[in-house]
Amino acid sequence: MTLNQMKLVLVSTPIGYLGSGKGGGVEVTMCSLIKGLLSLGHQLIVVAPYGSVLPSGCSAAEICLVSGVEQPSWQHQERDAPMLIPPDGLLLKLWEQAIQLGKSADAVLNFSYDWLPLWLTPHVTADLFHLISMGGVSNVMKSLVEDLSKSNNHGRLAFHTYCQAADYCLSKEPVVVGNGFDLGKYEFQPSSGGALGWAGRIAPEKGLEDAVAVASALGERLLVWGVKEDLEYAAVVEENAPAGMIDWRGFLPTDEFQRQIGACRVLLNTPKWNEAYGNVVVEAMACGVPVVAYDRGGPGELVTSGLTGWLVAPDDISEMTAATSRINEIDRRECRVWAEKFASAEEFAQRVEDWISSIIKNKDASIN
Ligand code: UDP
């Protein structure tokens, strides 16, 4: 097998099945990478929780479904919490399969933000690579990533943005691969007269209450898409909002999500944490929707202030309100152009291929 055509095992997150929305942006990232890597001619085996479905047009990928108890997500644990592995844990089951399949593959690509796959890296014959999906939200994870970086495995780690990577004390410059989307699925909508929109998991780190405050200051409705991951938090946000102001749209499949979000005048993005990337920011831009975002984490690298939206000081609701009222100064076509230039599934897959193949080539060269 040549390096141009690799056999790759892609291992999904043990948080939820692909299509559940529980895995957040990781699900969409993984689906667009599957499509992109197939279009580059690679052979793929996807190891994923039972119930997962491959995106349309990806039947050439093999899927290996695994059942077990879902892993608790790191976002909602204390920074110094220990690693938990529930009995009959899905994480262990996924990795039993991945290690076996990885023995006859060129590489195994991990999408989960979990201790086990990182720890396994120097201990198994399978060639493991990790696309880190969050900043340093857990000390256990942070120190493992840093240990791998200091060992001769730095090159096996890749990040979505420089801001995300900066959460870790790395031994060398990070590999940053950005992200990518199947842009054919996102339709450009030229009309700039729509509502205010917000999208993401409904959870404290996403800061929905700030977008509500902006909508409230402007006396407008706010359309909200996403999984209500934290029901208690969602109820508090709703209680504190003017009655009927939040229009809950639920968690929609990409086709419908992009159709609805594309009709918005602006997407408000209000992260309270170091967002690793910010898929919804780019998905909105792919539909022509400009974004007003806090200049914090990934969105600060994705939005070009004055061209594709406005970046404002983190947590500054009045600055965000003022920027939102100037959104018609942004040309919606520039948003789509940015997405095409920097965030297509094809380019993303190419960056991932370059990353993995450069490490494999170097390894082969050092063996010969
Ligand atoms: N999403 C979706 N349907 C919805 C709302 C959101 O499929 O109704 C997806 C959206 O396309 C995005 C993901 O949820 O890819 C959220 O990812 P993001 O990187 O913005 O945040 P994360 O949840 O990973 O922190």
Tab-separated table of C-alpha atoms and ligand atoms in Angstrom:
chain	number	residue	atom	x	y	z
A	1	MET	CA	0.000	0.000	0.000
A	2	THR	CA	1.428	3.428	-0.916
A	3	LEU	CA	1.303	6.326	1.464
A	4	ASN	CA	-0.932	8.094	-1.032
A	5	GLN	CA	-3.648	5.617	-0.207
A	6	MET	CA	-3.726	4.900	3.468
A	7	LYS	CA	-5.823	2.487	5.436
A	8	LEU	CA	-7.085	4.543	8.362
A	9	VAL	CA	-9.076	3.626	11.450
A	10	LEU	CA	-11.125	6.576	12.731
A	11	VAL	CA	-12.296	6.277	16.340
A	12	SER	CA	-15.281	8.323	17.443
A	13	THR	CA	-16.040	9.865	20.817
A	14	PRO	CA	-17.609	7.652	23.535
A	15	ILE	CA	-19.953	10.514	24.552
A	16	GLY	CA	-22.781	9.591	22.171
A	17	TYR	CA	-23.475	7.941	18.830
A	18	LEU	CA	-22.747	9.852	15.613
A	19	GLY	CA	-25.932	11.789	14.885
A	20	SER	CA	-27.005	12.170	18.543
A	21	GLY	CA	-25.563	15.678	18.898
A	22	LYS	CA	-24.073	14.735	22.280
A	23	GLY	CA	-20.579	14.732	20.806
A	24	GLY	CA	-21.014	18.381	19.740
A	25	GLY	CA	-18.756	19.627	16.977
A	26	VAL	CA	-16.710	16.409	17.030
A	27	GLU	CA	-19.546	14.604	15.235
A	28	VAL	CA	-19.719	17.092	12.366
A	29	THR	CA	-15.920	17.285	12.173
A	30	MET	CA	-15.627	13.521	11.965
A	31	CYS	CA	-18.351	13.222	9.315
A	32	SER	CA	-16.786	15.841	7.068
A	33	LEU	CA	-13.355	14.273	7.504
A	34	ILE	CA	-14.736	10.858	6.535
A	35	LYS	CA	-16.101	12.391	3.342
A	36	GLY	CA	-12.900	14.318	2.625
A	37	LEU	CA	-10.567	11.366	3.251
A	38	LEU	CA	-12.697	9.095	1.042
A	39	SER	CA	-12.521	11.673	-1.747
A	40	LEU	CA	-8.714	11.547	-1.436
A	41	GLY	CA	-8.892	7.783	-2.037
A	42	HIS	CA	-8.169	6.485	1.457
A	43	GLN	CA	-9.611	3.280	2.863
A	44	LEU	CA	-11.511	3.953	6.095
A	45	ILE	CA	-12.825	1.941	9.007
A	46	VAL	CA	-14.913	3.986	11.431
A	47	VAL	CA	-15.172	2.661	15.002
A	48	ALA	CA	-18.174	4.319	16.642
A	49	PRO	CA	-20.872	3.825	19.287
A	50	TYR	CA	-23.852	1.654	18.430
A	51	GLY	CA	-26.535	3.730	16.651
A	52	SER	CA	-24.008	5.795	14.677
A	53	VAL	CA	-24.774	6.424	11.033
A	54	LEU	CA	-22.263	7.428	8.372
A	55	PRO	CA	-23.016	10.615	6.435
A	56	SER	CA	-24.662	10.246	3.030
A	57	GLY	CA	-22.235	9.458	0.229
A	58	CYS	CA	-19.814	7.681	2.626
A	59	SER	CA	-20.873	4.064	2.140
A	60	ALA	CA	-17.340	3.242	0.941
A	61	ALA	CA	-16.219	3.525	4.570
A	62	GLU	CA	-16.597	0.435	6.722
A	63	ILE	CA	-18.275	0.964	10.098
A	64	CYS	CA	-17.620	-1.047	13.238
A	65	LEU	CA	-20.318	-0.410	15.864
A	66	VAL	CA	-19.608	-0.953	19.531
A	67	SER	CA	-21.940	-0.861	22.550
A	68	GLY	CA	-21.178	0.094	26.124
A	69	VAL	CA	-21.814	2.739	28.746
A	70	GLU	CA	-21.148	6.292	27.562
A	71	GLN	CA	-18.230	8.255	28.966
A	72	PRO	CA	-18.948	11.320	31.149
A	73	SER	CA	-17.943	14.458	29.287
A	74	TRP	CA	-14.928	16.428	30.554
A	75	GLN	CA	-16.635	19.795	30.002
A	76	HIS	CA	-18.756	19.397	33.094
A	77	GLN	CA	-16.205	18.061	35.545
A	78	GLU	CA	-13.850	19.885	37.843
A	79	ARG	CA	-10.485	20.685	36.296
A	80	ASP	CA	-8.685	18.402	38.786
A	81	ALA	CA	-11.233	15.545	38.617
A	82	PRO	CA	-9.813	12.034	38.159
A	83	MET	CA	-10.437	10.045	34.989
A	84	LEU	CA	-13.640	8.000	35.356
A	85	ILE	CA	-14.274	4.783	33.511
A	86	PRO	CA	-17.791	3.405	34.073
A	87	PRO	CA	-18.334	-0.359	34.243
A	88	ASP	CA	-18.844	-1.754	30.732
A	89	GLY	CA	-17.389	1.553	29.486
A	90	LEU	CA	-17.744	2.373	25.805
A	91	LEU	CA	-14.315	4.002	25.741
A	92	LEU	CA	-12.600	0.675	26.521
A	93	LYS	CA	-14.727	-1.192	23.984
A	94	LEU	CA	-14.008	1.316	21.230
A	95	TRP	CA	-10.276	1.084	21.879
A	96	GLU	CA	-10.198	-2.736	22.074
A	97	GLN	CA	-11.535	-2.690	18.506
A	98	ALA	CA	-9.321	0.184	17.389
A	99	ILE	CA	-6.114	-1.480	18.593
A	100	GLN	CA	-6.969	-4.740	16.849
A	101	LEU	CA	-7.971	-3.028	13.589
A	102	GLY	CA	-5.005	-0.683	13.864
A	103	LYS	CA	-2.511	-3.560	13.642
A	104	SER	CA	-3.237	-3.893	9.928
A	105	ALA	CA	-3.829	-0.177	9.238
A	106	ASP	CA	-1.445	2.680	8.487
A	107	ALA	CA	-2.818	4.821	11.285
A	108	VAL	CA	-5.542	5.115	13.906
A	109	LEU	CA	-7.026	8.582	14.311
A	110	ASN	CA	-8.563	9.391	17.676
A	111	PHE	CA	-11.339	12.009	17.969
A	112	SER	CA	-12.126	11.540	21.648
A	113	TYR	CA	-10.899	13.846	24.378
A	114	ASP	CA	-10.020	11.026	26.756
A	115	TRP	CA	-7.127	9.738	28.778
A	116	LEU	CA	-7.011	6.163	27.502
A	117	PRO	CA	-6.125	6.645	23.806
A	118	LEU	CA	-3.457	9.195	24.672
A	119	TRP	CA	-1.935	6.921	27.306
A	120	LEU	CA	-1.929	3.969	24.898
A	121	THR	CA	0.140	5.830	22.271
A	122	PRO	CA	3.648	4.579	23.182
A	123	HIS	CA	2.404	1.169	24.354
A	124	VAL	CA	0.715	-0.359	21.294
A	125	THR	CA	1.882	-1.436	17.844
A	126	ALA	CA	-0.948	0.461	16.141
A	127	ASP	CA	0.145	3.934	15.004
A	128	LEU	CA	-2.022	6.369	16.996
A	129	PHE	CA	-2.774	10.010	16.107
A	130	HIS	CA	-4.917	12.416	18.126
A	131	LEU	CA	-7.026	15.319	16.937
A	132	ILE	CA	-7.469	17.144	20.239
A	133	SER	CA	-10.974	18.594	20.392
A	134	MET	CA	-10.829	20.826	23.481
A	135	GLY	CA	-8.515	23.149	25.330
A	136	GLY	CA	-6.929	22.153	28.635
A	137	VAL	CA	-10.201	21.699	30.536
A	138	SER	CA	-8.876	18.783	32.589
A	139	ASN	CA	-5.548	18.499	34.397
A	140	VAL	CA	-5.315	14.780	33.659
A	141	MET	CA	-5.733	15.412	29.940
A	142	LYS	CA	-3.533	18.472	29.908
A	143	SER	CA	-0.599	16.675	31.512
A	144	LEU	CA	-0.953	13.660	29.213
A	145	VAL	CA	-0.992	15.861	26.103
A	146	GLU	CA	2.049	17.714	27.425
A	147	ASP	CA	3.887	14.452	28.257
A	148	LEU	CA	3.275	13.153	24.735
A	149	SER	CA	4.502	16.429	23.304
A	150	LYS	CA	7.706	16.199	25.368
A	151	SER	CA	8.324	12.589	24.352
A	152	ASN	CA	9.004	11.807	20.708
A	153	ASN	CA	5.237	11.760	20.054
A	154	HIS	CA	4.658	15.495	19.672
A	155	GLY	CA	3.903	15.035	15.971
A	156	ARG	CA	1.042	12.660	16.752
A	157	LEU	CA	-0.992	15.515	18.232
A	158	ALA	CA	-2.950	18.008	16.161
A	159	PHE	CA	-5.148	20.925	17.196
A	160	HIS	CA	-7.940	22.910	15.554
A	161	THR	CA	-6.606	26.412	16.294
A	162	TYR	CA	-3.534	28.122	17.758
A	163	CYS	CA	-5.647	29.544	20.609
A	164	GLN	CA	-6.693	26.039	21.590
A	165	ALA	CA	-3.129	24.696	21.387
A	166	ALA	CA	-1.916	27.587	23.568
A	167	ASP	CA	-3.741	25.996	26.519
A	168	TYR	CA	-1.024	23.320	26.542
A	169	CYS	CA	2.702	23.710	27.293
A	170	LEU	CA	3.959	21.980	24.169
A	171	SER	CA	7.590	21.172	23.435
A	172	LYS	CA	7.397	22.386	19.821
A	173	GLU	CA	5.136	24.388	17.511
A	174	PRO	CA	1.715	22.718	17.369
A	175	VAL	CA	0.336	21.019	14.298
A	176	VAL	CA	-2.846	23.024	13.565
A	177	VAL	CA	-5.246	21.506	11.038
A	178	GLY	CA	-8.258	23.809	11.411
A	179	ASN	CA	-11.486	22.126	10.508
A	180	GLY	CA	-13.601	21.522	7.425
A	181	PHE	CA	-17.177	21.144	6.250
A	182	ASP	CA	-18.935	19.483	3.374
A	183	LEU	CA	-19.731	22.898	1.878
A	184	GLY	CA	-22.017	21.463	-0.788
A	185	LYS	CA	-24.473	20.914	2.052
A	186	TYR	CA	-24.436	24.595	3.113
A	187	GLU	CA	-26.407	26.894	0.853
A	188	PHE	CA	-25.475	30.578	0.553
A	189	GLN	CA	-28.480	32.762	1.432
A	190	PRO	CA	-28.041	36.386	0.296
A	191	SER	CA	-30.914	37.942	2.236
A	192	SER	CA	-29.767	40.040	5.202
A	193	GLY	CA	-33.160	40.728	6.767
A	194	GLY	CA	-33.514	37.722	9.080
A	195	ALA	CA	-33.512	37.185	12.827
A	196	LEU	CA	-30.711	36.949	15.377
A	197	GLY	CA	-29.384	33.397	15.743
A	198	TRP	CA	-27.373	31.435	18.278
A	199	ALA	CA	-26.318	27.769	18.041
A	200	GLY	CA	-24.472	25.304	20.227
A	201	ARG	CA	-24.894	22.820	23.028
A	202	ILE	CA	-27.078	24.469	25.675
A	203	ALA	CA	-24.500	24.374	28.460
A	204	PRO	CA	-22.838	27.041	30.636
A	205	GLU	CA	-19.530	27.150	28.728
A	206	LYS	CA	-21.418	28.336	25.635
A	207	GLY	CA	-22.766	31.508	27.293
A	208	LEU	CA	-26.259	31.552	25.778
A	209	GLU	CA	-27.394	34.030	28.478
A	210	ASP	CA	-25.145	36.704	26.956
A	211	ALA	CA	-26.753	36.313	23.524
A	212	VAL	CA	-30.136	36.567	25.233
A	213	ALA	CA	-29.003	39.819	26.884
A	214	VAL	CA	-27.961	41.217	23.478
A	215	ALA	CA	-31.294	40.228	21.890
A	216	SER	CA	-33.076	41.736	24.845
A	217	ALA	CA	-31.163	45.026	24.508
A	218	LEU	CA	-32.147	45.139	20.828
A	219	GLY	CA	-35.751	44.153	21.603
A	220	GLU	CA	-35.568	41.189	19.204
A	221	ARG	CA	-36.291	37.467	19.265
A	222	LEU	CA	-33.359	35.040	19.436
A	223	LEU	CA	-33.500	31.797	17.458
A	224	VAL	CA	-31.604	29.037	19.284
A	225	TRP	CA	-30.449	25.676	17.904
A	226	GLY	CA	-28.734	22.848	19.788
A	227	VAL	CA	-29.003	19.968	22.218
A	228	LYS	CA	-30.199	20.954	25.712
A	229	GLU	CA	-27.264	19.241	27.357
A	230	ASP	CA	-27.783	20.941	30.721
A	231	LEU	CA	-31.538	21.154	31.342
A	232	GLU	CA	-31.215	23.070	34.596
A	233	TYR	CA	-29.041	25.708	32.944
A	234	ALA	CA	-31.461	25.959	29.990
A	235	ALA	CA	-34.355	26.517	32.409
A	236	VAL	CA	-32.474	29.314	34.230
A	237	VAL	CA	-31.632	31.052	30.923
A	238	GLU	CA	-35.278	30.831	29.879
A	239	GLU	CA	-36.554	32.114	33.253
A	240	ASN	CA	-34.318	35.176	33.054
A	241	ALA	CA	-35.257	36.028	29.464
A	242	PRO	CA	-38.278	38.171	28.546
A	243	ALA	CA	-41.234	35.836	27.956
A	244	GLY	CA	-41.271	34.275	24.473
A	245	MET	CA	-38.030	35.941	23.448
A	246	ILE	CA	-36.112	32.687	22.997
A	247	ASP	CA	-37.331	30.649	20.058
A	248	TRP	CA	-36.035	27.128	20.819
A	249	ARG	CA	-35.508	25.344	17.500
A	250	GLY	CA	-34.116	22.053	18.920
A	251	PHE	CA	-31.252	19.974	17.551
A	252	LEU	CA	-31.631	19.542	13.796
A	253	PRO	CA	-29.788	17.429	11.236
A	254	THR	CA	-27.249	19.463	9.224
A	255	ASP	CA	-29.472	19.876	6.124
A	256	GLU	CA	-32.263	21.530	8.071
A	257	PHE	CA	-29.941	23.309	10.519
A	258	GLN	CA	-28.044	25.072	7.735
A	259	ARG	CA	-31.297	26.006	5.949
A	260	GLN	CA	-32.676	27.689	9.067
A	261	ILE	CA	-29.476	29.298	10.271
A	262	GLY	CA	-28.714	30.573	6.757
A	263	ALA	CA	-31.812	32.775	6.959
A	264	CYS	CA	-30.443	34.656	9.990
A	265	ARG	CA	-29.125	38.184	9.800
A	266	VAL	CA	-26.312	37.378	12.224
A	267	LEU	CA	-25.001	34.585	14.436
A	268	LEU	CA	-24.062	35.568	17.983
A	269	ASN	CA	-21.236	33.490	19.447
A	270	THR	CA	-20.573	33.909	23.154
A	271	PRO	CA	-18.086	31.300	24.435
A	272	LYS	CA	-17.175	31.404	28.115
A	273	TRP	CA	-14.330	28.909	27.616
A	274	ASN	CA	-11.381	28.585	25.283
A	275	GLU	CA	-13.462	27.225	22.372
A	276	ALA	CA	-11.215	24.817	20.439
A	277	TYR	CA	-12.638	25.860	17.075
A	278	GLY	CA	-16.317	26.859	16.906
A	279	ASN	CA	-17.990	24.834	14.170
A	280	VAL	CA	-21.189	26.845	14.250
A	281	VAL	CA	-19.249	30.026	13.451
A	282	VAL	CA	-17.971	28.582	10.178
A	283	GLU	CA	-21.190	26.755	9.323
A	284	ALA	CA	-23.061	30.060	9.626
A	285	MET	CA	-20.461	31.832	7.476
A	286	ALA	CA	-20.747	29.048	4.874
A	287	CYS	CA	-24.417	30.069	4.525
A	288	GLY	CA	-23.441	33.734	4.236
A	289	VAL	CA	-24.315	34.638	7.830
A	290	PRO	CA	-21.893	37.093	9.471
A	291	VAL	CA	-20.856	36.389	13.046
A	292	VAL	CA	-20.474	38.634	16.073
A	293	ALA	CA	-18.261	36.722	18.493
A	294	TYR	CA	-16.283	37.172	21.648
A	295	ASP	CA	-12.600	37.390	20.837
A	296	ARG	CA	-11.899	34.272	22.876
A	297	GLY	CA	-10.596	30.893	21.671
A	298	GLY	CA	-11.165	29.588	18.152
A	299	PRO	CA	-13.784	32.163	17.052
A	300	GLY	CA	-11.115	34.859	17.502
A	301	GLU	CA	-9.127	33.117	14.727
A	302	LEU	CA	-12.139	32.395	12.514
A	303	VAL	CA	-13.917	35.748	12.321
A	304	THR	CA	-12.152	38.556	10.462
A	305	SER	CA	-13.481	41.614	12.245
A	306	GLY	CA	-14.972	44.065	9.762
A	307	LEU	CA	-14.993	41.513	6.905
A	308	THR	CA	-16.957	38.440	8.031
A	309	GLY	CA	-18.469	39.894	11.198
A	310	TRP	CA	-17.221	41.611	14.345
A	311	LEU	CA	-15.015	40.442	17.173
A	312	VAL	CA	-15.759	42.083	20.506
A	313	ALA	CA	-14.148	41.993	23.952
A	314	PRO	CA	-15.099	38.791	25.808
A	315	ASP	CA	-18.158	39.123	28.056
A	316	ASP	CA	-18.849	42.704	26.893
A	317	ILE	CA	-22.568	42.652	26.191
A	318	SER	CA	-22.849	46.330	25.291
A	319	GLU	CA	-20.010	46.044	22.755
A	320	MET	CA	-21.677	42.971	21.283
A	321	THR	CA	-25.009	44.801	21.102
A	322	ALA	CA	-23.414	47.757	19.307
A	323	ALA	CA	-21.577	45.450	16.862
A	324	THR	CA	-24.779	43.512	16.151
A	325	SER	CA	-26.588	46.688	15.186
A	326	ARG	CA	-23.831	47.348	12.587
A	327	ILE	CA	-24.069	43.904	10.994
A	328	ASN	CA	-25.481	45.212	7.718
A	329	GLU	CA	-22.050	46.728	7.003
A	330	ILE	CA	-20.809	43.165	6.399
A	331	ASP	CA	-21.046	41.698	2.896
A	332	ARG	CA	-22.536	38.212	3.286
A	333	ARG	CA	-20.608	36.953	0.240
A	334	GLU	CA	-17.316	37.488	2.100
A	335	CYS	CA	-18.451	34.991	4.740
A	336	ARG	CA	-19.024	32.262	2.174
A	337	VAL	CA	-15.725	33.100	0.435
A	338	TRP	CA	-13.865	32.694	3.754
A	339	ALA	CA	-15.451	29.283	4.393
A	340	GLU	CA	-14.578	28.092	0.887
A	341	LYS	CA	-11.014	29.292	1.210
A	342	PHE	CA	-10.220	27.990	4.697
A	343	ALA	CA	-12.760	25.399	5.779
A	344	SER	CA	-13.740	22.987	3.014
A	345	ALA	CA	-13.856	19.263	3.821
A	346	GLU	CA	-11.366	18.631	0.984
A	347	GLU	CA	-8.743	21.073	2.290
A	348	PHE	CA	-9.225	19.837	5.831
A	349	ALA	CA	-8.769	16.207	4.751
A	350	GLN	CA	-5.654	17.219	2.829
A	351	ARG	CA	-4.187	18.891	5.934
A	352	VAL	CA	-4.950	15.774	7.998
A	353	GLU	CA	-3.429	13.531	5.322
A	354	ASP	CA	-0.288	15.699	5.220
A	355	TRP	CA	0.000	15.569	9.003
A	356	ILE	CA	-0.362	11.780	9.320
A	357	SER	CA	1.683	10.876	6.254
A	358	SER	CA	4.571	13.145	7.264
A	359	ILE	CA	4.914	11.275	10.566
A	360	ILE	CA	4.591	7.849	8.943
A	361	LYS	CA	7.169	8.746	6.275
A	362	ASN	CA	9.632	9.981	8.897
A	363	LYS	CA	9.121	6.837	10.932
A	364	ASP	CA	9.702	4.615	7.888
A	365	ALA	CA	12.791	6.630	7.003
A	366	SER	CA	14.196	6.198	10.514
A	367	ILE	CA	13.622	2.403	10.345
A	368	ASN	CA	15.368	2.072	6.932
B	1	UDP	N1	-25.544	21.341	15.448
B	1	UDP	C1	-26.416	20.584	14.688
B	1	UDP	N2	-27.742	20.848	14.751
B	1	UDP	C2	-28.246	21.831	15.525
B	1	UDP	C3	-27.349	22.628	16.283
B	1	UDP	C4	-26.004	22.364	16.230
B	1	UDP	O1	-25.999	19.667	13.976
B	1	UDP	O2	-29.462	22.021	15.541
B	1	UDP	C5	-24.106	21.049	15.354
B	1	UDP	C6	-23.392	22.120	14.573
B	1	UDP	O3	-23.498	21.816	13.201
B	1	UDP	C7	-21.956	22.052	15.106
B	1	UDP	C8	-22.096	21.350	16.441
B	1	UDP	O4	-23.488	21.057	16.626
B	1	UDP	O5	-21.117	21.344	14.217
B	1	UDP	C9	-21.583	22.198	17.594
B	1	UDP	O6	-20.202	22.326	17.448
B	1	UDP	P1	-19.338	23.517	18.022
B	1	UDP	O7	-17.930	23.313	17.574
B	1	UDP	O8	-19.938	24.818	17.666
B	1	UDP	O9	-19.421	23.337	19.613
B	1	UDP	P2	-19.127	22.070	20.585
B	1	UDP	O10	-20.479	21.472	20.869
B	1	UDP	O11	-18.223	21.118	19.878
B	1	UDP	O12	-18.513	22.661	21.814
